[in-house]
């Protein structure tokens, strides 16, 4: 499968994922999401961008099937039954007592795969994030960026067709974050999975995405979708380009409008 988010997408192409009229209320009485409509195209990188509390994590958890919508539906194309989703959380959530290999092996182990049977796939996943030489290292021996790489390898070891990331790089320093942005795009180009990426950073969403869904809070909803019409592969030169600055301006303005709408609500 080749990523084609930079090419024209046929109007009749079935979405990889579609949320229709999704509402989520919690027993506490909070309406986290109200009437979210969102179609994610196969092989695209879609970012959910919005202020804290607008329901970004709730959207991801609904997509992953960790929680159920109160109303509306979520449809997944293809291998939906196999639950082939990779999830990367803001915190790397590694088992501290286990080395990188064992952490990445976990999803395969849960499917009943022995260490020996899983070895090739685990090592491929670790190599993919540049950590082939750190298979025996424990989380405490790794930097924050390396721990996040292990977490990404663990999410990708099952070769999911959909990768969900919830503010994965928010806790990292800027240089490490830029590097991991590039590494994520490289993995995506190599494997062609669909990405839904949650962030509150305009700059990060523009750098990574083929489209950005801008969200507002109270209640959480998608207020605008922007297309970032810049071909892949993207490199650091894009960060300093006129085009990038223009996309960032447009995206910031959309976000400001979303937040104004919220205050008015
Ligand atoms: P974001 O990820 O954009 O910061 P969340 O999806 O975490 O936003 O939360 C959206 C809203 O739903 C917030 O008001 C939050 O307090 C509320 N919320 C999220 N999870 C729960 C829960 N399990 N129980 C009650 N309220 C929740
Ligand atoms: Mg969140």
Coordinates of C-alpha atoms and ligand atoms in Angstrom, one line a residue:
X1 CA 0.0 0.0 0.0
X2 CA 1.4 3.4 -1.0
X3 CA 0.5 6.6 0.8
X4 CA -1.3 8.8 -1.6
X5 CA -2.4 11.6 0.6
X6 CA -0.4 14.0 -1.6
X7 CA -2.3 12.9 -4.7
X8 CA -5.9 13.4 -5.7
X9 CA -8.3 11.1 -3.9
X10 CA -11.3 9.8 -5.7
X11 CA -14.5 11.0 -4.3
X12 CA -15.9 7.5 -4.2
X13 CA -13.0 5.9 -2.4
X14 CA -14.3 4.4 0.8
X15 CA -12.9 6.1 3.9
X16 CA -10.6 4.0 6.2
X17 CA -12.6 5.3 9.0
X18 CA -15.8 7.3 9.4
X19 CA -17.4 8.9 12.4
X20 CA -21.0 9.9 11.8
X21 CA -22.9 12.1 14.3
X22 CA -20.8 10.8 17.2
X23 CA -21.8 12.1 20.6
X24 CA -20.2 11.0 23.8
X25 CA -21.6 11.9 27.2
X26 CA -20.0 10.7 30.4
X27 CA -22.1 9.7 33.5
X28 CA -20.7 12.8 35.2
X29 CA -22.9 14.8 32.9
X30 CA -20.1 16.1 30.7
X31 CA -20.9 16.0 27.0
X32 CA -17.3 15.5 25.7
X33 CA -18.4 15.3 22.0
X34 CA -21.5 16.4 20.2
X35 CA -22.3 15.4 16.6
X36 CA -18.8 14.7 15.3
X37 CA -18.6 13.8 11.6
X38 CA -15.2 12.9 10.3
X39 CA -14.0 10.7 7.4
X40 CA -10.4 9.6 7.4
X41 CA -9.0 8.5 4.0
X42 CA -6.9 5.4 3.6
X43 CA -3.2 6.2 4.0
X44 CA -3.6 9.8 5.0
X45 CA -2.2 11.6 8.1
X46 CA -5.0 13.4 9.7
X47 CA -4.4 15.5 12.8
X48 CA -7.0 16.4 15.4
X49 CA -6.0 19.9 16.5
X50 CA -7.7 21.7 19.4
X51 CA -7.3 23.1 22.9
X52 CA -7.1 21.0 26.0
X53 CA -10.5 19.5 26.9
X54 CA -12.1 19.7 23.4
X55 CA -12.4 15.9 23.2
X56 CA -9.4 14.8 21.1
X57 CA -8.5 11.9 23.4
X58 CA -12.1 10.9 23.5
X59 CA -12.2 10.7 19.7
X60 CA -9.1 8.4 19.7
X61 CA -10.5 6.2 22.4
X62 CA -13.8 5.8 20.5
X63 CA -11.9 5.0 17.3
X64 CA -9.9 2.4 19.2
X65 CA -13.0 0.9 20.6
X66 CA -11.9 1.5 24.2
X67 CA -15.2 3.3 24.8
X68 CA -18.6 3.3 23.1
X69 CA -20.3 6.4 21.6
X70 CA -23.5 7.6 23.3
X71 CA -25.0 8.2 19.9
X72 CA -23.8 8.0 16.3
X73 CA -21.6 5.4 14.6
X74 CA -18.0 4.7 13.9
X75 CA -17.2 2.6 10.9
X76 CA -13.9 1.0 9.9
X77 CA -13.1 -0.4 6.5
X78 CA -11.2 -3.6 5.9
X79 CA -9.7 -5.5 8.7
X80 CA -11.9 -3.9 11.3
X81 CA -12.6 -7.2 13.0
X82 CA -9.0 -7.9 13.6
X83 CA -8.6 -4.8 15.7
X84 CA -5.5 -3.9 13.8
X85 CA -4.9 -0.6 15.5
X86 CA -1.7 0.7 17.0
X87 CA -2.1 3.2 19.8
X88 CA 0.7 5.5 21.1
X89 CA -0.1 7.4 24.2
X90 CA 1.5 10.7 25.5
X91 CA 3.4 8.7 28.1
X92 CA 5.4 5.8 26.6
X93 CA 3.7 3.5 29.2
X94 CA 6.5 0.9 29.1
X95 CA 6.9 -1.9 31.6
X96 CA 9.8 -0.6 33.7
X97 CA 11.0 -4.1 34.7
X98 CA 11.2 -5.3 31.1
X99 CA 13.8 -4.5 28.4
X100 CA 12.9 -2.9 25.1
X101 CA 12.6 -6.2 23.3
X102 CA 10.1 -7.6 25.9
X103 CA 8.1 -4.3 25.8
X104 CA 7.8 -4.5 22.0
X105 CA 7.1 -8.2 22.1
X106 CA 4.0 -7.6 24.4
X107 CA 1.3 -7.2 21.8
X108 CA 2.4 -10.4 20.0
X109 CA 2.8 -12.2 23.3
X110 CA -0.8 -11.3 24.1
X111 CA -1.7 -13.0 20.8
X112 CA 0.1 -16.1 22.0
X113 CA 3.4 -15.7 20.1
X114 CA 6.5 -17.1 21.7
X115 CA 9.6 -15.1 22.0
X116 CA 11.4 -17.0 19.4
X117 CA 8.5 -16.8 16.9
X118 CA 8.2 -13.0 17.6
X119 CA 11.9 -12.3 17.4
X120 CA 12.1 -11.3 13.8
X121 CA 9.1 -9.0 14.0
X122 CA 10.2 -7.4 17.2
X123 CA 13.7 -6.7 15.9
X124 CA 12.3 -5.3 12.6
X125 CA 10.1 -3.0 14.7
X126 CA 13.0 -1.9 16.8
X127 CA 15.2 -1.3 13.7
X128 CA 12.4 0.7 12.2
X129 CA 12.7 3.2 15.0
X130 CA 16.5 3.1 15.1
X131 CA 16.8 1.0 18.2
X132 CA 18.2 -2.3 17.0
X133 CA 21.2 -1.9 19.3
X134 CA 19.0 -1.2 22.4
X135 CA 16.9 -4.4 22.5
X136 CA 18.4 -5.3 25.9
X137 CA 18.2 -1.9 27.4
X138 CA 15.7 -1.1 30.2
X139 CA 13.4 2.0 30.0
X140 CA 15.3 3.7 32.8
X141 CA 18.5 3.5 30.6
X142 CA 16.8 5.2 27.7
X143 CA 16.2 8.9 27.0
X144 CA 12.6 10.2 26.7
X145 CA 12.8 10.2 23.0
X146 CA 14.1 6.6 22.9
X147 CA 11.4 5.5 25.2
X148 CA 8.8 7.0 22.9
X149 CA 10.5 5.2 20.0
X150 CA 10.1 1.9 21.9
X151 CA 6.4 2.8 22.4
X152 CA 6.0 3.4 18.6
X153 CA 7.8 0.2 17.8
X154 CA 5.4 -1.6 20.2
X155 CA 2.4 0.0 18.4
X156 CA 3.7 -1.0 15.0
X157 CA 4.9 -4.6 15.7
X158 CA 1.5 -6.0 14.9
X159 CA 1.6 -4.1 11.5
X160 CA -1.7 -2.2 12.1
X161 CA -3.4 -0.5 9.2
X162 CA -4.4 2.3 11.5
X163 CA -2.1 4.1 13.9
X164 CA -3.5 6.4 16.6
X165 CA -1.2 8.8 18.4
X166 CA -2.3 10.9 21.4
X167 CA 0.0 13.9 21.8
X168 CA 3.0 11.5 21.7
X169 CA 5.8 14.1 21.5
X170 CA 4.3 16.8 23.8
X171 CA 6.7 16.0 26.6
X172 CA 9.8 16.0 24.5
X173 CA 12.3 18.8 23.8
X174 CA 11.9 20.5 20.4
X175 CA 14.9 18.9 18.7
X176 CA 13.8 15.4 19.7
X177 CA 10.3 16.2 18.6
X178 CA 11.4 17.4 15.2
X179 CA 13.4 14.2 14.8
X180 CA 10.5 12.0 15.8
X181 CA 8.2 13.9 13.5
X182 CA 10.5 13.0 10.6
X183 CA 10.9 9.4 11.7
X184 CA 7.1 9.0 12.0
X185 CA 6.7 10.3 8.4
X186 CA 9.4 7.9 7.2
X187 CA 7.7 4.9 8.9
X188 CA 4.4 6.0 7.4
X189 CA 5.8 6.4 3.9
X190 CA 7.4 2.9 4.2
X191 CA 4.3 1.1 5.6
X192 CA 1.4 3.2 4.3
X193 CA -0.8 2.9 7.4
X194 CA -3.4 5.5 8.1
X195 CA -2.6 7.9 10.9
X196 CA -4.8 9.9 13.2
X197 CA -2.5 12.2 15.2
X198 CA -3.7 14.3 18.2
X199 CA -1.9 17.5 19.0
X200 CA -2.4 20.9 20.3
X201 CA 0.5 22.3 18.3
X202 CA -0.3 24.1 15.1
X203 CA 3.3 23.7 13.9
X204 CA 3.4 20.0 14.4
X205 CA 0.0 19.4 12.8
X206 CA 1.0 21.4 9.7
X207 CA 4.3 19.6 9.4
X208 CA 2.8 16.1 9.6
X209 CA -0.6 16.2 8.1
X210 CA -2.4 15.9 4.8
X211 CA -5.5 17.2 6.6
X212 CA -6.2 18.9 9.9
X213 CA -9.5 18.7 11.7
X214 CA -9.8 21.7 14.0
X215 CA -11.8 21.1 17.1
X216 CA -13.6 23.3 19.6
X217 CA -14.7 22.5 23.1
X218 CA -17.9 22.6 25.2
X219 CA -19.1 20.6 23.5
X220 CA -16.3 19.0 21.6
X221 CA -16.8 19.1 17.8
X222 CA -15.0 19.5 14.5
X223 CA -15.4 23.0 13.3
X224 CA -13.2 23.0 10.2
X225 CA -11.0 20.8 8.1
X226 CA -7.9 22.1 6.4
X227 CA -6.0 20.5 3.7
X228 CA -2.2 20.8 3.8
X229 CA -1.4 20.7 0.2
X230 CA 2.3 20.0 0.4
X231 CA 3.8 16.9 -1.2
X232 CA 5.6 14.2 0.8
X233 CA 8.3 13.3 1.6
X234 CA 8.6 16.4 3.8
X235 CA 11.9 17.4 5.4
X236 CA 13.2 20.0 7.7
X237 CA 13.4 22.5 4.8
X238 CA 9.6 22.6 4.8
X239 CA 9.7 24.0 8.4
X240 CA 11.4 27.2 7.2
X241 CA 9.5 27.6 3.9
X242 CA 7.1 30.3 3.0
X243 CA 4.5 27.6 2.3
X244 CA 4.8 26.2 5.8
X245 CA 4.5 29.7 7.3
X246 CA 1.3 30.3 5.2
X247 CA -0.3 27.0 6.3
X248 CA 0.6 27.8 9.9
X249 CA -1.1 31.2 9.7
X250 CA -4.2 29.7 8.1
X251 CA -4.3 26.9 10.7
X252 CA -3.7 29.3 13.7
X253 CA -6.6 31.6 12.4
X254 CA -8.9 28.5 12.2
X255 CA -8.0 27.5 15.7
X256 CA -8.5 31.1 17.0
X257 CA -11.9 31.1 15.4
X258 CA -12.7 27.7 17.0
X259 CA -11.7 29.1 20.4
X260 CA -13.8 32.3 19.9
X261 CA -16.8 30.1 19.0
X262 CA -16.3 28.3 22.2
X263 CA -16.3 31.4 24.3
X264 CA -19.4 32.6 22.6
X265 CA -21.1 29.2 23.2
Ligands
LIG1 P1 -8.6 16.5 25.1 O1 -7.9 15.2 24.9 O2 -8.9 17.3 23.9 O3 -7.9 17.3 26.1 P2 -10.6 14.8 26.4 O4 -11.1 14.0 25.3 O5 -9.6 14.2 27.3 O6 -10.0 16.2 25.8 O7 -11.8 15.3 27.3 C1 -12.9 16.0 26.8 C2 -13.9 16.4 27.9 O8 -14.5 15.2 28.4 C3 -13.3 17.1 29.0 O9 -14.2 18.0 29.6 C4 -13.0 16.0 30.0 O10 -13.0 16.5 31.3 C5 -14.2 15.0 29.8 N1 -13.9 13.6 30.0 C6 -12.9 12.9 29.4 N2 -12.9 11.6 29.9 C7 -13.8 11.6 30.8 C8 -14.3 10.5 31.7 N3 -13.8 9.3 31.7 N4 -15.3 10.9 32.6 C9 -15.8 12.1 32.6 N5 -15.4 13.1 31.8 C10 -14.5 12.9 31.0
LIG2 MG1 -6.1 14.5 25.5

